[in-house]
Short mmCIF file of N, CA and C in Angstrom, two decimals:
data_model
loop_
_atom_site.label_atom_id
_atom_site.label_comp_id
_atom_site.label_asym_id
_atom_site.label_seq_id
_atom_site.Cartn_x
_atom_site.Cartn_y
_atom_site.Cartn_z
N TYR A 833 -130.48 104.86 55.59
CA TYR A 833 -129.66 104.72 56.77
C TYR A 833 -129.11 103.33 56.85
N ILE A 834 -128.18 103.13 57.75
CA ILE A 834 -127.61 101.80 58.00
C ILE A 834 -128.10 101.37 59.38
N LYS A 835 -128.73 100.21 59.46
CA LYS A 835 -129.23 99.72 60.73
C LYS A 835 -128.14 98.90 61.41
N LEU A 836 -127.58 99.41 62.52
CA LEU A 836 -126.51 98.76 63.25
C LEU A 836 -127.04 98.20 64.56
N LYS A 837 -126.36 97.23 65.10
CA LYS A 837 -126.84 96.51 66.28
C LYS A 837 -126.84 97.38 67.54
N ASN A 838 -127.95 97.37 68.26
CA ASN A 838 -128.11 98.04 69.56
C ASN A 838 -127.73 99.51 69.56
N SER A 839 -127.81 100.17 68.44
CA SER A 839 -127.56 101.61 68.34
C SER A 839 -126.15 102.01 68.77
N ALA A 840 -125.21 101.08 68.78
CA ALA A 840 -123.84 101.37 69.17
C ALA A 840 -123.01 101.64 67.94
N ASP A 841 -122.26 102.75 67.94
CA ASP A 841 -121.37 103.03 66.82
C ASP A 841 -120.37 101.90 66.64
N PHE A 842 -119.95 101.69 65.42
CA PHE A 842 -118.86 100.77 65.11
C PHE A 842 -117.61 101.61 64.98
N VAL A 843 -116.57 101.28 65.73
CA VAL A 843 -115.28 101.96 65.61
C VAL A 843 -114.25 100.90 65.23
N SER A 844 -113.56 101.15 64.12
CA SER A 844 -112.61 100.15 63.62
C SER A 844 -111.43 99.97 64.56
N VAL A 845 -110.91 98.76 64.56
CA VAL A 845 -109.63 98.42 65.16
C VAL A 845 -108.81 97.84 64.01
N PRO A 846 -107.49 97.72 64.16
CA PRO A 846 -106.73 97.16 63.05
C PRO A 846 -107.29 95.81 62.60
N PHE A 847 -107.48 95.68 61.30
CA PHE A 847 -107.96 94.46 60.66
C PHE A 847 -109.36 94.06 61.12
N SER A 848 -110.24 95.04 61.19
CA SER A 848 -111.64 94.76 61.51
C SER A 848 -112.50 95.02 60.28
N SER A 849 -113.73 94.53 60.32
CA SER A 849 -114.65 94.75 59.21
C SER A 849 -116.08 94.79 59.72
N ILE A 850 -116.95 95.38 58.91
CA ILE A 850 -118.38 95.38 59.19
C ILE A 850 -119.07 94.99 57.88
N THR A 851 -120.06 94.11 57.96
CA THR A 851 -120.80 93.66 56.79
C THR A 851 -122.20 94.23 56.85
N LEU A 852 -122.64 94.83 55.73
CA LEU A 852 -123.93 95.51 55.65
C LEU A 852 -124.75 94.96 54.50
N MET A 853 -126.09 95.04 54.62
CA MET A 853 -126.99 94.63 53.54
C MET A 853 -127.84 95.81 53.13
N ALA A 854 -127.91 96.06 51.81
CA ALA A 854 -128.72 97.17 51.30
C ALA A 854 -130.20 96.88 51.53
N ASP A 855 -130.91 97.90 52.01
CA ASP A 855 -132.35 97.81 52.23
C ASP A 855 -133.01 98.82 51.31
N THR A 856 -134.24 99.15 51.54
CA THR A 856 -134.97 100.06 50.66
C THR A 856 -134.56 101.51 50.89
N GLY A 857 -134.73 102.33 49.87
CA GLY A 857 -134.52 103.77 49.97
C GLY A 857 -133.12 104.20 50.31
N GLY A 858 -132.12 103.43 49.89
CA GLY A 858 -130.74 103.82 50.15
C GLY A 858 -130.30 103.58 51.58
N THR A 859 -131.02 102.73 52.31
CA THR A 859 -130.66 102.43 53.69
C THR A 859 -129.89 101.12 53.78
N TRP A 860 -129.28 100.87 54.92
CA TRP A 860 -128.45 99.68 55.13
C TRP A 860 -128.75 99.07 56.48
N LYS A 861 -128.58 97.73 56.59
CA LYS A 861 -128.71 97.01 57.85
C LYS A 861 -127.41 96.25 58.10
N GLU A 862 -126.97 96.28 59.35
CA GLU A 862 -125.76 95.55 59.72
C GLU A 862 -126.02 94.05 59.71
N VAL A 863 -125.08 93.29 59.15
CA VAL A 863 -125.15 91.83 59.16
C VAL A 863 -124.20 91.29 60.23
N SER A 864 -122.97 91.79 60.25
CA SER A 864 -122.00 91.30 61.25
C SER A 864 -120.83 92.26 61.39
N ARG A 865 -120.07 92.04 62.46
CA ARG A 865 -118.81 92.74 62.70
C ARG A 865 -117.75 91.67 62.90
N ASN A 866 -116.56 91.89 62.35
CA ASN A 866 -115.54 90.85 62.39
C ASN A 866 -114.14 91.44 62.49
N ASN A 867 -113.23 90.59 62.90
CA ASN A 867 -111.81 90.84 62.72
C ASN A 867 -111.39 89.91 61.60
N TYR A 868 -110.41 90.29 60.80
CA TYR A 868 -109.98 89.44 59.70
C TYR A 868 -108.47 89.34 59.68
N ASP A 869 -108.00 88.32 59.04
CA ASP A 869 -106.57 88.08 58.88
C ASP A 869 -106.14 88.68 57.55
N ALA A 870 -105.43 89.79 57.60
CA ALA A 870 -105.04 90.48 56.38
C ALA A 870 -104.11 89.64 55.50
N SER A 871 -103.48 88.64 56.08
CA SER A 871 -102.59 87.81 55.28
C SER A 871 -103.34 86.68 54.60
N GLY A 872 -104.61 86.49 54.92
CA GLY A 872 -105.40 85.40 54.36
C GLY A 872 -105.83 85.67 52.94
N THR A 873 -106.53 84.72 52.38
CA THR A 873 -107.02 84.82 51.01
C THR A 873 -108.39 85.48 50.99
N HIS A 874 -108.57 86.43 50.12
CA HIS A 874 -109.86 87.09 49.94
C HIS A 874 -110.40 86.66 48.57
N THR A 875 -111.59 86.11 48.55
CA THR A 875 -112.17 85.70 47.27
C THR A 875 -113.04 86.82 46.76
N GLY A 876 -113.18 86.88 45.48
CA GLY A 876 -114.01 87.93 44.88
C GLY A 876 -113.24 89.22 44.71
N SER A 877 -113.93 90.19 44.25
CA SER A 877 -113.35 91.48 43.94
C SER A 877 -113.23 92.34 45.19
N VAL A 878 -112.09 92.97 45.37
CA VAL A 878 -111.90 93.89 46.49
C VAL A 878 -111.61 95.26 45.88
N ALA A 879 -112.42 96.24 46.23
CA ALA A 879 -112.26 97.60 45.70
C ALA A 879 -111.83 98.53 46.84
N ILE A 880 -111.35 99.69 46.46
CA ILE A 880 -110.93 100.70 47.42
C ILE A 880 -112.01 101.77 47.51
N CYS A 881 -112.33 102.15 48.72
CA CYS A 881 -113.29 103.23 48.97
C CYS A 881 -112.53 104.34 49.68
N PHE A 882 -112.54 105.54 49.10
CA PHE A 882 -111.80 106.67 49.64
C PHE A 882 -112.73 107.59 50.42
N PRO A 883 -112.19 108.31 51.41
CA PRO A 883 -113.03 109.24 52.16
C PRO A 883 -113.48 110.40 51.28
N PRO A 884 -114.62 111.00 51.62
CA PRO A 884 -115.06 112.17 50.86
C PRO A 884 -114.10 113.34 51.08
N THR A 885 -114.09 114.28 50.15
CA THR A 885 -113.22 115.45 50.32
C THR A 885 -113.67 116.30 51.49
N SER A 886 -114.96 116.25 51.81
CA SER A 886 -115.48 116.91 53.00
C SER A 886 -116.76 116.20 53.42
N GLY A 887 -117.08 116.28 54.67
CA GLY A 887 -118.31 115.69 55.17
C GLY A 887 -118.17 114.22 55.52
N TYR A 888 -119.33 113.57 55.71
CA TYR A 888 -119.37 112.21 56.22
C TYR A 888 -120.10 111.25 55.29
N TYR A 889 -120.45 111.68 54.09
CA TYR A 889 -121.17 110.83 53.13
C TYR A 889 -120.15 110.18 52.20
N TRP A 890 -119.99 108.88 52.34
CA TRP A 890 -119.01 108.11 51.57
C TRP A 890 -119.68 107.50 50.36
N THR A 891 -118.92 107.34 49.27
CA THR A 891 -119.41 106.64 48.09
C THR A 891 -118.43 105.53 47.74
N CYS A 892 -118.94 104.29 47.77
CA CYS A 892 -118.14 103.13 47.38
C CYS A 892 -118.52 102.76 45.95
N PRO A 893 -117.56 102.39 45.13
CA PRO A 893 -117.85 102.10 43.71
C PRO A 893 -118.69 100.82 43.55
N LYS A 894 -119.99 100.99 43.34
CA LYS A 894 -120.91 99.85 43.35
C LYS A 894 -120.67 98.85 42.22
N ASN A 895 -120.00 99.24 41.17
CA ASN A 895 -119.74 98.32 40.05
C ASN A 895 -118.39 97.62 40.15
N GLU A 896 -117.75 97.72 41.31
CA GLU A 896 -116.42 97.12 41.47
C GLU A 896 -116.40 96.00 42.50
N GLY A 897 -117.54 95.46 42.86
CA GLY A 897 -117.58 94.35 43.80
C GLY A 897 -118.38 94.69 45.04
N ASN A 898 -118.21 93.86 46.07
CA ASN A 898 -118.96 94.11 47.30
C ASN A 898 -118.07 94.02 48.55
N ILE A 899 -116.75 93.95 48.35
CA ILE A 899 -115.81 94.01 49.47
C ILE A 899 -114.95 95.25 49.26
N PHE A 900 -114.91 96.10 50.27
CA PHE A 900 -114.22 97.38 50.14
C PHE A 900 -113.20 97.58 51.26
N PHE A 901 -111.96 97.87 50.87
CA PHE A 901 -110.97 98.35 51.82
C PHE A 901 -111.17 99.86 51.90
N LEU A 902 -111.32 100.38 53.10
CA LEU A 902 -111.48 101.82 53.26
C LEU A 902 -110.11 102.46 53.45
N ASP A 903 -109.70 103.24 52.46
CA ASP A 903 -108.41 103.92 52.47
C ASP A 903 -108.60 105.26 53.16
N MET A 904 -108.01 105.41 54.32
CA MET A 904 -108.20 106.61 55.13
C MET A 904 -107.33 107.78 54.69
N GLN A 905 -106.48 107.55 53.67
CA GLN A 905 -105.62 108.62 53.16
C GLN A 905 -104.78 109.25 54.27
N GLY A 906 -104.35 108.43 55.23
CA GLY A 906 -103.51 108.91 56.31
C GLY A 906 -104.26 109.51 57.48
N GLY A 907 -105.56 109.70 57.36
CA GLY A 907 -106.35 110.25 58.45
C GLY A 907 -107.19 109.17 59.10
N THR A 908 -106.81 108.73 60.29
CA THR A 908 -107.53 107.63 60.93
C THR A 908 -108.76 108.10 61.70
N ASP A 909 -108.93 109.40 61.85
CA ASP A 909 -110.08 109.93 62.59
C ASP A 909 -111.20 110.28 61.61
N GLN A 910 -111.76 109.27 60.95
CA GLN A 910 -112.81 109.46 59.95
C GLN A 910 -114.15 108.97 60.51
N THR A 911 -115.24 109.54 60.04
CA THR A 911 -116.58 109.14 60.44
C THR A 911 -117.41 108.87 59.20
N ILE A 912 -118.19 107.78 59.24
CA ILE A 912 -119.10 107.44 58.15
C ILE A 912 -120.52 107.59 58.68
N ILE A 913 -121.30 108.47 58.05
CA ILE A 913 -122.69 108.67 58.45
C ILE A 913 -123.64 108.10 57.41
N ARG A 914 -123.23 108.10 56.15
CA ARG A 914 -124.08 107.59 55.08
C ARG A 914 -123.23 107.03 53.96
N LEU A 915 -123.73 105.97 53.29
CA LEU A 915 -123.05 105.37 52.15
C LEU A 915 -123.87 105.56 50.89
N ASN A 916 -123.20 105.93 49.81
CA ASN A 916 -123.80 106.03 48.48
C ASN A 916 -125.15 106.73 48.50
N GLN A 917 -125.15 107.96 48.96
CA GLN A 917 -126.36 108.76 49.11
C GLN A 917 -127.06 109.08 47.80
N PRO A 918 -126.36 109.48 46.72
CA PRO A 918 -127.08 109.78 45.47
C PRO A 918 -127.79 108.53 44.93
N THR A 919 -129.01 108.68 44.46
CA THR A 919 -129.80 107.56 43.97
C THR A 919 -129.05 106.72 42.95
N ALA A 920 -128.35 107.35 42.04
CA ALA A 920 -127.63 106.63 40.97
C ALA A 920 -126.50 105.75 41.53
N ASP A 921 -126.00 106.07 42.72
CA ASP A 921 -124.88 105.32 43.31
C ASP A 921 -125.32 104.22 44.27
N ARG A 922 -126.61 104.10 44.51
CA ARG A 922 -127.10 103.14 45.51
C ARG A 922 -126.98 101.71 45.01
N PHE A 923 -126.70 100.82 45.95
CA PHE A 923 -126.65 99.39 45.65
C PHE A 923 -128.07 98.84 45.58
N ASP A 924 -128.25 97.75 44.83
CA ASP A 924 -129.56 97.11 44.73
C ASP A 924 -129.98 96.55 46.09
N TYR A 925 -131.30 96.53 46.31
CA TYR A 925 -131.87 95.97 47.52
C TYR A 925 -131.34 94.55 47.72
N GLY A 926 -130.91 94.24 48.94
CA GLY A 926 -130.42 92.91 49.26
C GLY A 926 -128.93 92.70 49.03
N THR A 927 -128.25 93.67 48.43
CA THR A 927 -126.82 93.56 48.22
C THR A 927 -126.11 93.56 49.57
N VAL A 928 -125.17 92.65 49.74
CA VAL A 928 -124.39 92.58 50.97
C VAL A 928 -122.99 93.08 50.65
N ILE A 929 -122.52 94.06 51.43
CA ILE A 929 -121.16 94.57 51.26
C ILE A 929 -120.40 94.42 52.57
N THR A 930 -119.08 94.34 52.45
CA THR A 930 -118.21 94.31 53.63
C THR A 930 -117.23 95.46 53.52
N LEU A 931 -117.15 96.24 54.60
CA LEU A 931 -116.19 97.33 54.70
C LEU A 931 -115.05 96.83 55.57
N MET A 932 -113.82 96.89 55.05
CA MET A 932 -112.65 96.39 55.77
C MET A 932 -111.75 97.56 56.14
N PHE A 933 -111.26 97.54 57.36
CA PHE A 933 -110.45 98.63 57.89
C PHE A 933 -109.08 98.09 58.29
N THR A 934 -108.01 98.71 57.80
CA THR A 934 -106.67 98.28 58.20
C THR A 934 -106.15 99.09 59.37
N ASP A 935 -106.79 100.22 59.65
CA ASP A 935 -106.37 101.10 60.73
C ASP A 935 -107.48 101.26 61.76
N ALA A 936 -107.08 101.62 62.96
CA ALA A 936 -108.04 101.87 64.03
C ALA A 936 -108.56 103.30 63.94
N GLY A 937 -109.76 103.53 64.45
CA GLY A 937 -110.26 104.88 64.62
C GLY A 937 -111.39 105.32 63.71
N THR A 938 -111.68 104.60 62.65
CA THR A 938 -112.79 105.00 61.79
C THR A 938 -114.10 104.66 62.48
N ARG A 939 -115.02 105.61 62.52
CA ARG A 939 -116.29 105.42 63.21
C ARG A 939 -117.42 105.32 62.19
N VAL A 940 -118.24 104.28 62.31
CA VAL A 940 -119.50 104.20 61.59
C VAL A 940 -120.53 104.65 62.61
N ARG A 941 -121.11 105.83 62.39
CA ARG A 941 -121.94 106.47 63.40
C ARG A 941 -123.40 106.04 63.29
N HIS A 942 -123.96 105.71 64.45
CA HIS A 942 -125.40 105.46 64.55
C HIS A 942 -126.11 106.79 64.36
N SER A 943 -127.03 106.86 63.41
CA SER A 943 -127.71 108.12 63.10
C SER A 943 -129.02 107.82 62.39
N GLY A 944 -129.66 108.83 61.86
CA GLY A 944 -130.88 108.66 61.09
C GLY A 944 -130.65 107.86 59.81
N TYR A 945 -129.43 107.84 59.31
CA TYR A 945 -129.10 107.11 58.10
C TYR A 945 -128.45 105.76 58.38
N ILE A 946 -127.87 105.62 59.55
CA ILE A 946 -127.18 104.39 59.91
C ILE A 946 -127.73 103.91 61.24
N LYS A 947 -128.37 102.77 61.23
CA LYS A 947 -128.92 102.17 62.45
C LYS A 947 -128.06 100.97 62.81
N LEU A 948 -127.29 101.10 63.90
CA LEU A 948 -126.40 100.03 64.32
C LEU A 948 -127.13 99.04 65.20
N LYS A 949 -126.77 97.78 65.08
CA LYS A 949 -127.43 96.71 65.84
C LYS A 949 -126.68 96.33 67.11
N ASN A 950 -125.37 96.38 67.10
CA ASN A 950 -124.59 95.82 68.20
C ASN A 950 -124.15 96.90 69.14
#
């Protein structure tokens, strides 16, 4: 699961992001929530993460960096309940990733797999 602040869902606004740290057993903990300047410089590798064809379990390409733009494929009403669920796709313990959203409306849902802090 992803541990998010105060059990409150994260809902994207234009140019917002959420930073997560991999924990044990394929779970995640929230590090921070931010707005970002899309015109600014991004260091490091930025990969694209696409929505699943069905359901709420997303898979981000773990070998392509740790900053991900989430491409909503034109659908802004998306929900994320779990990241990289298959064992082979899980990030190493302690890995910090940032999910960046260019559109409003994507929800990171507080659930058994995602624990929000804020």
